[in-house]
């Protein structure tokens, strides 16, 4: 299908700043990123080092998984560590406006930690759940490689964010931050339902992400919308155009807390237009023990810290619990 056929009719398209990770002009990148963070909290990242050929392979493998029969997908159902398959309607992101959960299915893959490792006891850590190799040969290896490469992109972006907040470039590289991160990728599939906000039907309900930043790779189908001012009434929504080979990056709630609301996380949602849509979200959060508290460069006598310090592990656990179905629901269905 041609690009013009995919572009939504009579809607606003948001034009985002584009950060080229290959440029030697770091100050230009910092300036563009700072402007984007103050304006809308979303921007593109290009020339990030992951080849287009490999990105296409990851999308191809993702599609192969979602094309499996539901009975096969349910064998790798999401566990209590948030690894594995999430069925349609599993997640409810905007309970005030949604009558059902999100019309999307997903697959969580996190940092691989062996079961006998003491670290595996922590929330969001542990072994991943994988489809049987006989069903999807090479699938695990592809996803593990992408997880590793995307973390490298996230670290590169975090260095520019640090400079934009007047911190040392390696501020987020510390062991308690992105040295040992909770980095979770999620394959996503929207099957082609048509969303209708007036009836509370969404591909993904309005929400802000929980962590530091999110990297999003998409196919060429429109669907993602952002609301630049979450406090505005009525809210104004704009589509974000897919950009081939780029990541769409958005700021998360933890960065809003860290920066004392200088950089704000941005509400976003997905509207289905009747076309199948695939995307891959890569959520980047610091280590479990990281204390998220106002950065020294973001507070003053006139602007004291707006949020109390909170441990990353406690914050994330609560946010996931608030938005995902209780796993007992599936136990009942399968018994």
Coordinates of C-alpha atoms in Angstrom, one line a residue:
X1 CA 0.0 0.0 0.0
X2 CA 1.3 3.4 -0.8
X3 CA 2.3 5.9 1.9
X4 CA -0.4 8.4 0.8
X5 CA -3.1 5.7 1.3
X6 CA -1.9 5.1 4.9
X7 CA -1.9 8.8 5.9
X8 CA -5.0 9.5 8.1
X9 CA -7.5 11.9 6.4
X10 CA -8.3 15.3 8.0
X11 CA -6.0 14.9 11.0
X12 CA -3.0 16.8 12.4
X13 CA 0.4 15.2 11.9
X14 CA 3.0 16.2 14.5
X15 CA 6.4 17.1 13.1
X16 CA 9.2 15.9 15.4
X17 CA 12.8 16.8 15.7
X18 CA 15.3 14.3 14.3
X19 CA 18.4 13.4 16.3
X20 CA 21.2 11.9 14.1
X21 CA 23.3 9.6 16.4
X22 CA 26.1 9.5 13.8
X23 CA 26.7 13.3 13.7
X24 CA 29.9 14.5 15.3
X25 CA 28.1 17.8 16.3
X26 CA 27.1 16.8 19.8
X27 CA 25.9 20.3 20.7
X28 CA 23.4 20.3 17.7
X29 CA 22.0 17.0 19.0
X30 CA 21.7 18.3 22.5
X31 CA 20.0 21.5 21.3
X32 CA 17.5 19.5 19.1
X33 CA 16.8 17.0 21.9
X34 CA 16.3 19.8 24.5
X35 CA 13.9 21.6 22.2
X36 CA 11.9 18.3 21.6
X37 CA 11.8 17.5 25.3
X38 CA 10.5 20.9 26.2
X39 CA 8.0 20.9 23.3
X40 CA 6.4 17.5 23.2
X41 CA 8.7 14.8 24.8
X42 CA 8.9 12.9 21.4
X43 CA 11.6 12.8 18.8
X44 CA 13.1 10.6 16.1
X45 CA 16.5 9.0 16.3
X46 CA 18.2 8.0 13.1
X47 CA 21.6 6.5 12.1
X48 CA 21.5 4.6 15.4
X49 CA 23.7 1.7 14.2
X50 CA 21.0 -1.1 13.8
X51 CA 20.9 -2.0 10.2
X52 CA 17.6 -1.7 8.2
X53 CA 18.1 -5.3 7.1
X54 CA 18.2 -6.6 10.7
X55 CA 15.2 -4.4 11.7
X56 CA 13.2 -6.0 8.9
X57 CA 14.2 -9.4 10.1
X58 CA 13.0 -8.6 13.7
X59 CA 9.6 -7.5 12.3
X60 CA 9.4 -10.6 10.1
X61 CA 10.1 -12.9 13.1
X62 CA 7.6 -10.9 15.2
X63 CA 4.9 -11.4 12.6
X64 CA 5.6 -15.1 12.5
X65 CA 4.9 -15.4 16.2
X66 CA 1.6 -13.5 16.1
X67 CA 0.5 -15.6 13.2
X68 CA 0.6 -18.7 15.3
X69 CA -2.7 -20.2 16.6
X70 CA -3.9 -18.7 19.9
X71 CA -3.5 -22.1 21.6
X72 CA 0.2 -22.1 20.7
X73 CA 0.7 -18.5 21.9
X74 CA -1.1 -19.2 25.2
X75 CA 1.7 -21.8 25.9
X76 CA 4.0 -18.9 26.5
X77 CA 1.5 -16.7 28.4
X78 CA 2.9 -13.8 30.4
X79 CA 4.2 -14.8 33.8
X80 CA 4.4 -12.9 37.0
X81 CA 7.8 -11.5 35.9
X82 CA 6.2 -9.9 32.8
X83 CA 7.8 -12.2 30.3
X84 CA 5.9 -13.8 27.4
X85 CA 2.6 -13.4 25.6
X86 CA 0.0 -10.8 26.4
X87 CA -3.4 -11.6 24.7
X88 CA -5.8 -9.0 23.3
X89 CA -7.5 -6.9 26.0
X90 CA -4.9 -8.0 28.6
X91 CA -3.8 -4.4 29.2
X92 CA -6.1 -1.5 30.3
X93 CA -4.1 1.7 30.1
X94 CA -6.9 4.3 30.4
X95 CA -9.7 3.0 32.6
X96 CA -11.5 6.3 32.7
X97 CA -12.1 6.2 28.9
X98 CA -11.8 2.6 27.8
X99 CA -14.7 0.1 28.0
X100 CA -12.4 -2.8 27.3
X101 CA -8.7 -3.4 27.4
X102 CA -6.4 -2.6 24.5
X103 CA -7.1 -4.2 21.2
X104 CA -3.5 -5.4 20.8
X105 CA -1.5 -8.5 21.6
X106 CA 2.1 -8.4 22.7
X107 CA 5.2 -10.3 23.8
X108 CA 7.5 -9.2 26.6
X109 CA 11.3 -10.0 26.5
X110 CA 13.6 -8.7 29.3
X111 CA 17.1 -9.0 30.5
X112 CA 18.0 -12.7 30.5
X113 CA 18.9 -13.8 34.0
X114 CA 19.4 -17.6 34.8
X115 CA 17.0 -19.0 37.3
X116 CA 19.8 -20.0 39.7
X117 CA 21.2 -16.4 39.8
X118 CA 20.3 -14.5 43.0
X119 CA 19.3 -11.6 40.8
X120 CA 16.5 -13.7 39.3
X121 CA 14.4 -13.2 42.4
X122 CA 13.9 -9.5 41.6
X123 CA 10.8 -8.3 39.8
X124 CA 11.2 -8.0 36.0
X125 CA 14.4 -10.2 36.2
X126 CA 14.8 -13.9 35.5
X127 CA 14.8 -16.2 32.5
X128 CA 12.7 -15.2 29.5
X129 CA 9.9 -17.3 28.1
X130 CA 10.6 -18.5 24.6
X131 CA 8.5 -20.3 21.9
X132 CA 9.8 -23.8 21.2
X133 CA 12.8 -23.6 18.8
X134 CA 11.1 -26.3 16.6
X135 CA 8.1 -23.9 16.0
X136 CA 10.1 -20.7 15.4
X137 CA 13.7 -21.6 14.6
X138 CA 16.2 -18.8 15.3
X139 CA 13.5 -16.6 16.9
X140 CA 15.1 -16.4 20.3
X141 CA 18.5 -15.5 18.9
X142 CA 17.0 -12.7 16.7
X143 CA 15.2 -11.2 19.7
X144 CA 18.2 -11.4 22.0
X145 CA 20.4 -9.7 19.5
X146 CA 17.9 -6.9 19.0
X147 CA 17.5 -6.5 22.8
X148 CA 21.2 -6.0 23.1
X149 CA 21.6 -3.6 20.2
X150 CA 18.6 -1.5 21.3
X151 CA 20.1 -1.1 24.7
X152 CA 23.2 0.4 23.1
X153 CA 21.0 2.9 21.3
X154 CA 19.2 3.8 24.5
X155 CA 22.5 4.4 26.3
X156 CA 23.6 6.7 23.4
X157 CA 20.3 8.7 23.7
X158 CA 20.6 8.9 27.5
X159 CA 24.0 10.6 27.2
X160 CA 22.5 13.4 25.1
X161 CA 19.6 13.7 27.6
X162 CA 22.2 14.0 30.4
X163 CA 24.0 16.8 28.6
X164 CA 20.6 18.5 27.9
X165 CA 20.0 18.5 31.7
X166 CA 23.5 20.0 32.4
X167 CA 24.8 16.8 33.8
X168 CA 27.9 14.8 32.9
X169 CA 27.4 12.8 29.7
X170 CA 27.9 9.5 31.5
X171 CA 25.4 10.3 34.3
X172 CA 23.0 7.6 33.3
X173 CA 25.8 5.1 32.6
X174 CA 26.3 4.4 36.4
X175 CA 25.8 0.8 37.6
X176 CA 22.7 1.7 39.6
X177 CA 21.2 3.3 36.5
X178 CA 21.7 1.9 33.0
X179 CA 24.7 -0.1 34.0
X180 CA 22.3 -2.8 35.2
X181 CA 19.0 -1.7 33.7
X182 CA 15.5 -3.1 33.7
X183 CA 15.2 -3.1 29.9
X184 CA 12.1 -4.7 28.5
X185 CA 11.2 -5.0 24.8
X186 CA 7.7 -5.7 23.7
X187 CA 6.6 -6.9 20.3
X188 CA 3.2 -5.5 19.5
X189 CA 0.5 -6.5 17.0
X190 CA -2.7 -4.6 16.3
X191 CA -4.9 -6.9 14.3
X192 CA -6.9 -4.4 12.3
X193 CA -9.8 -3.3 14.5
X194 CA -11.1 0.2 13.9
X195 CA -10.8 2.4 17.1
X196 CA -13.6 4.7 18.1
X197 CA -12.7 7.0 21.0
X198 CA -16.4 8.1 21.3
X199 CA -17.2 4.5 22.2
X200 CA -14.1 3.9 24.4
X201 CA -12.4 1.5 21.8
X202 CA -8.7 1.9 21.4
X203 CA -5.7 0.0 20.0
X204 CA -3.9 1.3 23.1
X205 CA -5.5 3.6 25.6
X206 CA -4.0 7.0 26.5
X207 CA -1.0 6.7 28.8
X208 CA 2.5 7.9 29.5
X209 CA 5.4 5.4 29.8
X210 CA 6.8 4.5 33.2
X211 CA 10.5 4.6 32.9
X212 CA 13.4 6.8 31.6
X213 CA 12.8 6.6 27.8
X214 CA 11.1 4.3 25.3
X215 CA 12.4 3.5 21.8
X216 CA 9.7 2.6 19.4
X217 CA 10.2 0.9 16.0
X218 CA 7.1 0.8 13.7
X219 CA 6.0 -0.4 10.4
X220 CA 4.7 2.2 7.9
X221 CA 1.1 2.2 9.2
X222 CA -0.2 5.2 11.0
X223 CA -1.7 4.7 14.5
X224 CA 0.4 6.4 17.2
X225 CA -1.0 9.7 18.5
X226 CA 0.5 12.1 21.0
X227 CA -1.1 14.8 23.2
X228 CA 1.5 17.6 23.8
X229 CA -0.4 19.1 26.7
X230 CA -1.9 16.4 29.0
X231 CA -3.6 19.0 31.1
X232 CA -5.4 20.7 28.3
X233 CA -9.2 20.4 28.1
X234 CA -10.2 19.2 25.6
X235 CA -7.1 17.2 24.8
X236 CA -5.6 17.8 21.3
X237 CA -4.3 14.6 19.6
X238 CA -1.8 14.5 16.7
X239 CA -0.5 11.6 14.7
X240 CA 3.2 10.8 14.6
X241 CA 4.3 9.8 11.1
X242 CA 6.3 6.5 10.8
X243 CA 9.8 7.2 9.6
X244 CA 11.6 4.2 8.0
X245 CA 14.7 3.1 9.8
X246 CA 14.2 5.5 12.7
X247 CA 13.2 5.0 16.3
X248 CA 10.5 7.2 17.7
X249 CA 11.7 8.1 21.2
X250 CA 9.6 9.3 24.1
X251 CA 10.3 10.4 27.6
X252 CA 8.9 8.4 30.6
X253 CA 7.5 9.3 33.9
X254 CA 10.7 8.6 35.8
X255 CA 12.5 11.2 33.7
X256 CA 9.8 13.7 34.5
X257 CA 10.4 13.0 38.2
X258 CA 14.2 13.2 37.8
X259 CA 14.0 16.5 36.0
X260 CA 11.4 18.0 38.3
X261 CA 9.0 18.4 35.4
X262 CA 11.4 20.3 33.2
X263 CA 11.1 17.4 30.8
X264 CA 7.6 16.0 30.8
X265 CA 6.4 12.5 29.9
X266 CA 3.8 12.7 27.1
X267 CA 0.4 11.1 26.8
X268 CA 0.1 8.9 23.8
X269 CA -2.3 6.3 22.4
X270 CA -2.9 4.1 19.4
X271 CA -5.9 4.3 17.1
X272 CA -6.6 1.4 14.8
X273 CA -7.7 2.3 11.3
X274 CA -8.7 -1.2 10.1
X275 CA -5.2 -2.1 8.9
X276 CA -2.9 -4.5 10.7
X277 CA 0.0 -2.8 12.4
X278 CA 3.2 -4.1 14.0
X279 CA 5.6 -2.2 16.3
X280 CA 8.4 -2.9 18.8
X281 CA 8.6 -0.9 22.0
X282 CA 11.8 -0.9 24.0
X283 CA 11.3 0.4 27.6
X284 CA 14.4 1.6 29.3
X285 CA 14.4 1.8 33.1
X286 CA 17.2 2.0 35.6
X287 CA 18.2 -0.8 38.1
X288 CA 15.9 -2.1 40.8
X289 CA 17.8 -0.3 43.5
X290 CA 18.0 3.1 41.8
X291 CA 16.5 5.9 43.8
X292 CA 14.7 8.2 41.5
X293 CA 15.0 11.7 43.0
X294 CA 15.2 15.2 41.7
X295 CA 18.5 15.9 39.9
X296 CA 20.8 18.5 41.4
X297 CA 20.6 20.6 38.2
X298 CA 16.8 20.6 38.2
X299 CA 16.0 22.2 41.6
X300 CA 16.4 25.6 43.2
X301 CA 14.9 27.6 46.0
X302 CA 12.2 28.8 43.7
X303 CA 11.6 25.3 42.3
X304 CA 12.0 22.7 45.1
X305 CA 11.5 19.0 44.3
X306 CA 7.9 18.2 43.3
X307 CA 8.1 14.4 44.0
X308 CA 9.4 12.4 46.9
X309 CA 12.3 10.0 46.1
X310 CA 11.1 6.5 45.1
X311 CA 12.9 3.2 44.3
X312 CA 12.6 2.1 40.7
X313 CA 11.5 -1.4 41.6
X314 CA 8.6 -0.3 43.8
X315 CA 7.4 2.3 41.2
X316 CA 7.5 0.0 38.3
X317 CA 5.8 -3.0 40.1
X318 CA 2.9 -0.8 41.0
X319 CA 2.5 0.7 37.5
X320 CA 2.5 -2.8 35.9
X321 CA 0.0 -4.1 38.5
X322 CA -2.3 -1.2 37.8
X323 CA -2.5 -1.7 34.1
X324 CA -2.4 -5.5 33.5
X325 CA -5.0 -8.2 34.0
X326 CA -4.7 -10.5 37.0
X327 CA -3.1 -13.8 35.7
X328 CA -5.7 -15.7 37.7
X329 CA -8.1 -14.8 34.9
X330 CA -6.3 -17.0 32.5
X331 CA -5.9 -19.9 34.9
X332 CA -9.7 -20.0 35.2
X333 CA -10.1 -20.0 31.4
X334 CA -7.5 -22.7 30.9
X335 CA -8.8 -25.0 33.7

